[in-house]
XYZ file of C-alpha atoms in Angstrom:
248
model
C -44.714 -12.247 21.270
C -46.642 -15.247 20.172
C -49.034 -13.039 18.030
C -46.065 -11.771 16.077
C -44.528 -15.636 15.893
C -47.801 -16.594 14.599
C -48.267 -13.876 11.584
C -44.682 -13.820 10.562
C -45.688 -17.764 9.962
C -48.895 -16.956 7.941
C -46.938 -14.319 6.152
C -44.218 -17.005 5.143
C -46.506 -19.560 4.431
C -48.481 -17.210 2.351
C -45.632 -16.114 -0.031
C -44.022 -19.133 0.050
C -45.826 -20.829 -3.431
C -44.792 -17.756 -5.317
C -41.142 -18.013 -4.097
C -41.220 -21.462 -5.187
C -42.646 -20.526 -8.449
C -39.405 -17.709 -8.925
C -37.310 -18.364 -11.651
C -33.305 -19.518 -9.664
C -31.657 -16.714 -9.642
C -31.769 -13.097 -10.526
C -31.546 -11.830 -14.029
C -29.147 -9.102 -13.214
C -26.798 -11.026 -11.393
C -25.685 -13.976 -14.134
C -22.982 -15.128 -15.710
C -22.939 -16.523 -18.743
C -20.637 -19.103 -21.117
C -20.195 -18.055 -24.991
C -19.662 -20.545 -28.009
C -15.800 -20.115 -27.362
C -15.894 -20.918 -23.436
C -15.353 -17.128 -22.866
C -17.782 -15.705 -19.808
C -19.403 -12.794 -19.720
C -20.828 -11.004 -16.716
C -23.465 -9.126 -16.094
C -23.232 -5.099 -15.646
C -24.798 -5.138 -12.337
C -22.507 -8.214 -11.332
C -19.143 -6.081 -13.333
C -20.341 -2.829 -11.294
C -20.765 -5.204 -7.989
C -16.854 -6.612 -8.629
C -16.114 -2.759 -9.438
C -16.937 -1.460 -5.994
C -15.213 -4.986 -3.818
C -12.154 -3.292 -5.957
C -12.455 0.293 -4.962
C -12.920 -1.241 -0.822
C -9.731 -2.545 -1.087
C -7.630 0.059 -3.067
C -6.543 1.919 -0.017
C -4.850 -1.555 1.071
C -3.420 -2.370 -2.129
C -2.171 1.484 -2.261
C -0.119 0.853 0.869
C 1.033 -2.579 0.672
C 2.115 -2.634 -3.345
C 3.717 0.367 -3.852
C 6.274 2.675 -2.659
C 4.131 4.306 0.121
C 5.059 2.351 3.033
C 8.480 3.060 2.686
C 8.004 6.893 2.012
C 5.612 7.518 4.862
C 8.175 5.346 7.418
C 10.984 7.439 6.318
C 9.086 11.180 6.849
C 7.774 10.020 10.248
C 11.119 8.767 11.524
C 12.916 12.185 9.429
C 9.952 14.238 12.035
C 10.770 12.034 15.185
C 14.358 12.992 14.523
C 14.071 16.472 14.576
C 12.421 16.610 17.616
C 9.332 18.918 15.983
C 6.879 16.924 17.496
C 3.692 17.730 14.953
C 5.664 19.696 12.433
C 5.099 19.161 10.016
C 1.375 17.349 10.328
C 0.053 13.592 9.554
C -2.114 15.422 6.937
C 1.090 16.865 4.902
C 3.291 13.968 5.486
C 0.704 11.593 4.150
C -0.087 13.787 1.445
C 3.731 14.625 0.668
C 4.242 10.515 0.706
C 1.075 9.900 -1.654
C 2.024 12.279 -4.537
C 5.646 11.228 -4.265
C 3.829 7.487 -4.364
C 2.356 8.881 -7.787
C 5.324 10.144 -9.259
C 7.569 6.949 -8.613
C 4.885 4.649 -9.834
C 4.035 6.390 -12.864
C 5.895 3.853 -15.036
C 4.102 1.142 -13.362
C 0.512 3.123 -13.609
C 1.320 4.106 -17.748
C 2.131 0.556 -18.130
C -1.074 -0.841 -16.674
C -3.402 1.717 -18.579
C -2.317 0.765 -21.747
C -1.782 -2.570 -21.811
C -4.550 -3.839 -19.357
C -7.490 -0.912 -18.834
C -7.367 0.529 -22.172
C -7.469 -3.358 -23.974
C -10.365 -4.347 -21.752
C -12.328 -1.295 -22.200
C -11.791 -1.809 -26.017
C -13.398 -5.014 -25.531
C -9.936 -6.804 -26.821
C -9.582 -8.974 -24.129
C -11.784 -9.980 -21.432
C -11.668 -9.054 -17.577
C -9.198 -12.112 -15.947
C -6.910 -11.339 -18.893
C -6.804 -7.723 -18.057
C -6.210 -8.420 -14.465
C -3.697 -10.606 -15.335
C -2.057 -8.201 -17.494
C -2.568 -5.600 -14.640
C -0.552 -6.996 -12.022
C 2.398 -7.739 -14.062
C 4.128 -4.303 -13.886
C 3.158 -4.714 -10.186
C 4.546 -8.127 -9.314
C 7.846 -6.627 -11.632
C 8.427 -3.424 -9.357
C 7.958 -5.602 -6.107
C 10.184 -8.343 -7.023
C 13.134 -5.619 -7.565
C 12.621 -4.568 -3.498
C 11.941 -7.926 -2.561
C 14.671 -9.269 -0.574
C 15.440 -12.988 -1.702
C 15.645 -14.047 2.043
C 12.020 -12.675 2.446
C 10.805 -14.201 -0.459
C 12.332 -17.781 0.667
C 10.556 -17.001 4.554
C 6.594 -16.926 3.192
C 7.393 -19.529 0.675
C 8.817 -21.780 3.584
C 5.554 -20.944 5.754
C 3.237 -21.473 2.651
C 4.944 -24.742 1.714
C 4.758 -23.390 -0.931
C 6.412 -25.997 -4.403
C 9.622 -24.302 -5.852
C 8.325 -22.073 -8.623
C 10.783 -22.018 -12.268
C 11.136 -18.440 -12.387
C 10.900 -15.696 -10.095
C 8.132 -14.308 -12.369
C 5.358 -17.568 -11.211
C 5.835 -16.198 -8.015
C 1.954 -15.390 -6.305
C 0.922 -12.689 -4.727
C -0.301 -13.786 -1.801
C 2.973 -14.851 -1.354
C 4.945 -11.563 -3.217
C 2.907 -9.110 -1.158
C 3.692 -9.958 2.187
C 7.604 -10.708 0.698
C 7.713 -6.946 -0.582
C 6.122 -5.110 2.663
C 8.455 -6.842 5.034
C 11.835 -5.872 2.667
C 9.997 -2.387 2.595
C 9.940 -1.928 6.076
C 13.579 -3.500 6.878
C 14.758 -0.528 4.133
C 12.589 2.154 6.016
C 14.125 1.500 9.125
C 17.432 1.365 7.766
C 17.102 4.767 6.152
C 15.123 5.271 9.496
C 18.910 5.153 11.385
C 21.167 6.679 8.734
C 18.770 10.032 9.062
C 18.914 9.871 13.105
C 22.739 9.808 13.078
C 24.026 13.327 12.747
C 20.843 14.729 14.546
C 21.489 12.182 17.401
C 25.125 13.817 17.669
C 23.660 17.211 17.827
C 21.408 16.248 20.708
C 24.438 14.352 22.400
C 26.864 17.266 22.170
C 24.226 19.773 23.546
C 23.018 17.999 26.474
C 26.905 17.136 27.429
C 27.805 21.160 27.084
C 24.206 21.597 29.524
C 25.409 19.088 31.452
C 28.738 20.726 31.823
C 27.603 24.062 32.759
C 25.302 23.043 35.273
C 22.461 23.885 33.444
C 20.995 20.224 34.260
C 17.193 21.964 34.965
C 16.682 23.086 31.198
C 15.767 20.506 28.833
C 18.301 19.474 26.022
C 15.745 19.497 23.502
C 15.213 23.489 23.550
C 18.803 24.360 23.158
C 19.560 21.953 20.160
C 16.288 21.987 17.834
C 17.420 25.404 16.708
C 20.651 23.833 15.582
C 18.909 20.904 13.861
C 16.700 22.865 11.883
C 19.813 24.781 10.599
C 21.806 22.111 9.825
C 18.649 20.332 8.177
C 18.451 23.890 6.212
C 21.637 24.489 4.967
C 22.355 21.073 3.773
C 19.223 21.217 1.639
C 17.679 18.260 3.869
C 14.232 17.868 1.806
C 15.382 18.004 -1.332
C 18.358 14.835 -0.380
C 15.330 13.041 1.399
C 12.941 12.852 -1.433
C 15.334 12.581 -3.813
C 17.100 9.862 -1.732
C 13.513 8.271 -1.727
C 12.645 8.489 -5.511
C 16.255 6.899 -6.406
C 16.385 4.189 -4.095
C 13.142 2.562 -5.963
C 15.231 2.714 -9.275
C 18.859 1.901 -8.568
């Protein structure tokens, strides 16, 4: 153990001139001020800030758009039913995301061409873009975004009273719009276990009546669920129920 101590020291104090004679810094990794006070980055430092994005899309996916919401609603819409795995995570999530794609697609347009297509024009330079970016974002959550939950995080932040709704943060609109989003879930949440709740009541009551207390409630009245589901075209009012309620 001392033998290694001792020629990881020689190795160190070997080197250690020609890291002292390094330039500061490495030439890939600069930044650098123009003539106007503009800064430009580097490619290696733009690809760097290019792949911290892409870590935290997945996050931004759920907690800025209309996913949360969706995916709340399907699971409880499953739960209610009583069809334990049917249908899947893997379709639900799927069925959520493109239905995610389809609601945002005004936001996503709206971003393209007046933030990504702009900046890779070189019109305007990467914190305007971003800027310009979340705009339609911070516009779509602030019309789910529950005044009372907005007025919560700002109280906790201590935050200073902004003069529109529009200076309003996003570290402080973010976790505003996923709390309203999952107060709305659950509130669809109940309206979609009603009638499927009274199905399940009525059947184990009529079990219950005839004795038949042995045989489980929930084999007698999924049948009847699924049918009523069926006939009144449930899939079509859910998702369309969905798509609406983010444009009212």
């Amino acid at each position: 153990m001392k033998r290694c101590i001792t020629i990881a020291v020689s190795i160190l104090f070997i080197f250690f001139p020609l890291v002292s004679l390094a330039e500061p810094g490495l030439e890939a990794i600069t930044v650098s001020t123009g003539a106007d006070g503009a800064q430009t980055y580097t490619l290696s430092l733009q690809v760097l800030l290019l792949m911290t994005l892409l870590s935290v899309l997945p996050a931004g996916l759920l907690m800025m758009t209309s996913f949360t919401r969706i995916i709340i609603v399907l699971a409880i819409l499953r739960q209610a039913l009583g069809t334990m795995q049917t249908p899947n995570n893997q379709i639900l999530i799927g069925l959520a995301l493109f239905l995610t794609f389809f609601i945002m697609a005004p936001v996503f347009d709206d971003v393209y061409k007046n933030a990504v297509t702009p900046y890779l024009n070189e019109e305007i330079k990467a914190p305007e873009a971003f800027e310009k970016a979340t705009d339609p974002f911070k516009q779509f959550m602030l019309a789910q975004t529950r005044e009372s939950d907005l007025e919560l995080f700002a109280t906790i932040s201590q935050a200073e009273e902004f003069e529109s709704i529009d200076d309003v943060p996003l570290s402080l609109l973010v976790p505003a719009y996923v709390t309203s989003e999952l107060k709305t879930a659950f509130q669809i949440g109940f309206l979609i276990f009603i009638p499927f709740l009274i199905i399940d009541l009525v059947v184990a009551s009529v079990l219950m009546a005839m004795g038949m207390m042995m045989l489980s409630p929930m084999i007698i009245s999924l049948p009847f669920k699924i049918m009523l589901f069926v006939l009144v075209d449930g899939w079509a009012m859910i998702i369309g129920t969905l798509a609406s309620s983010f444009y009212r």
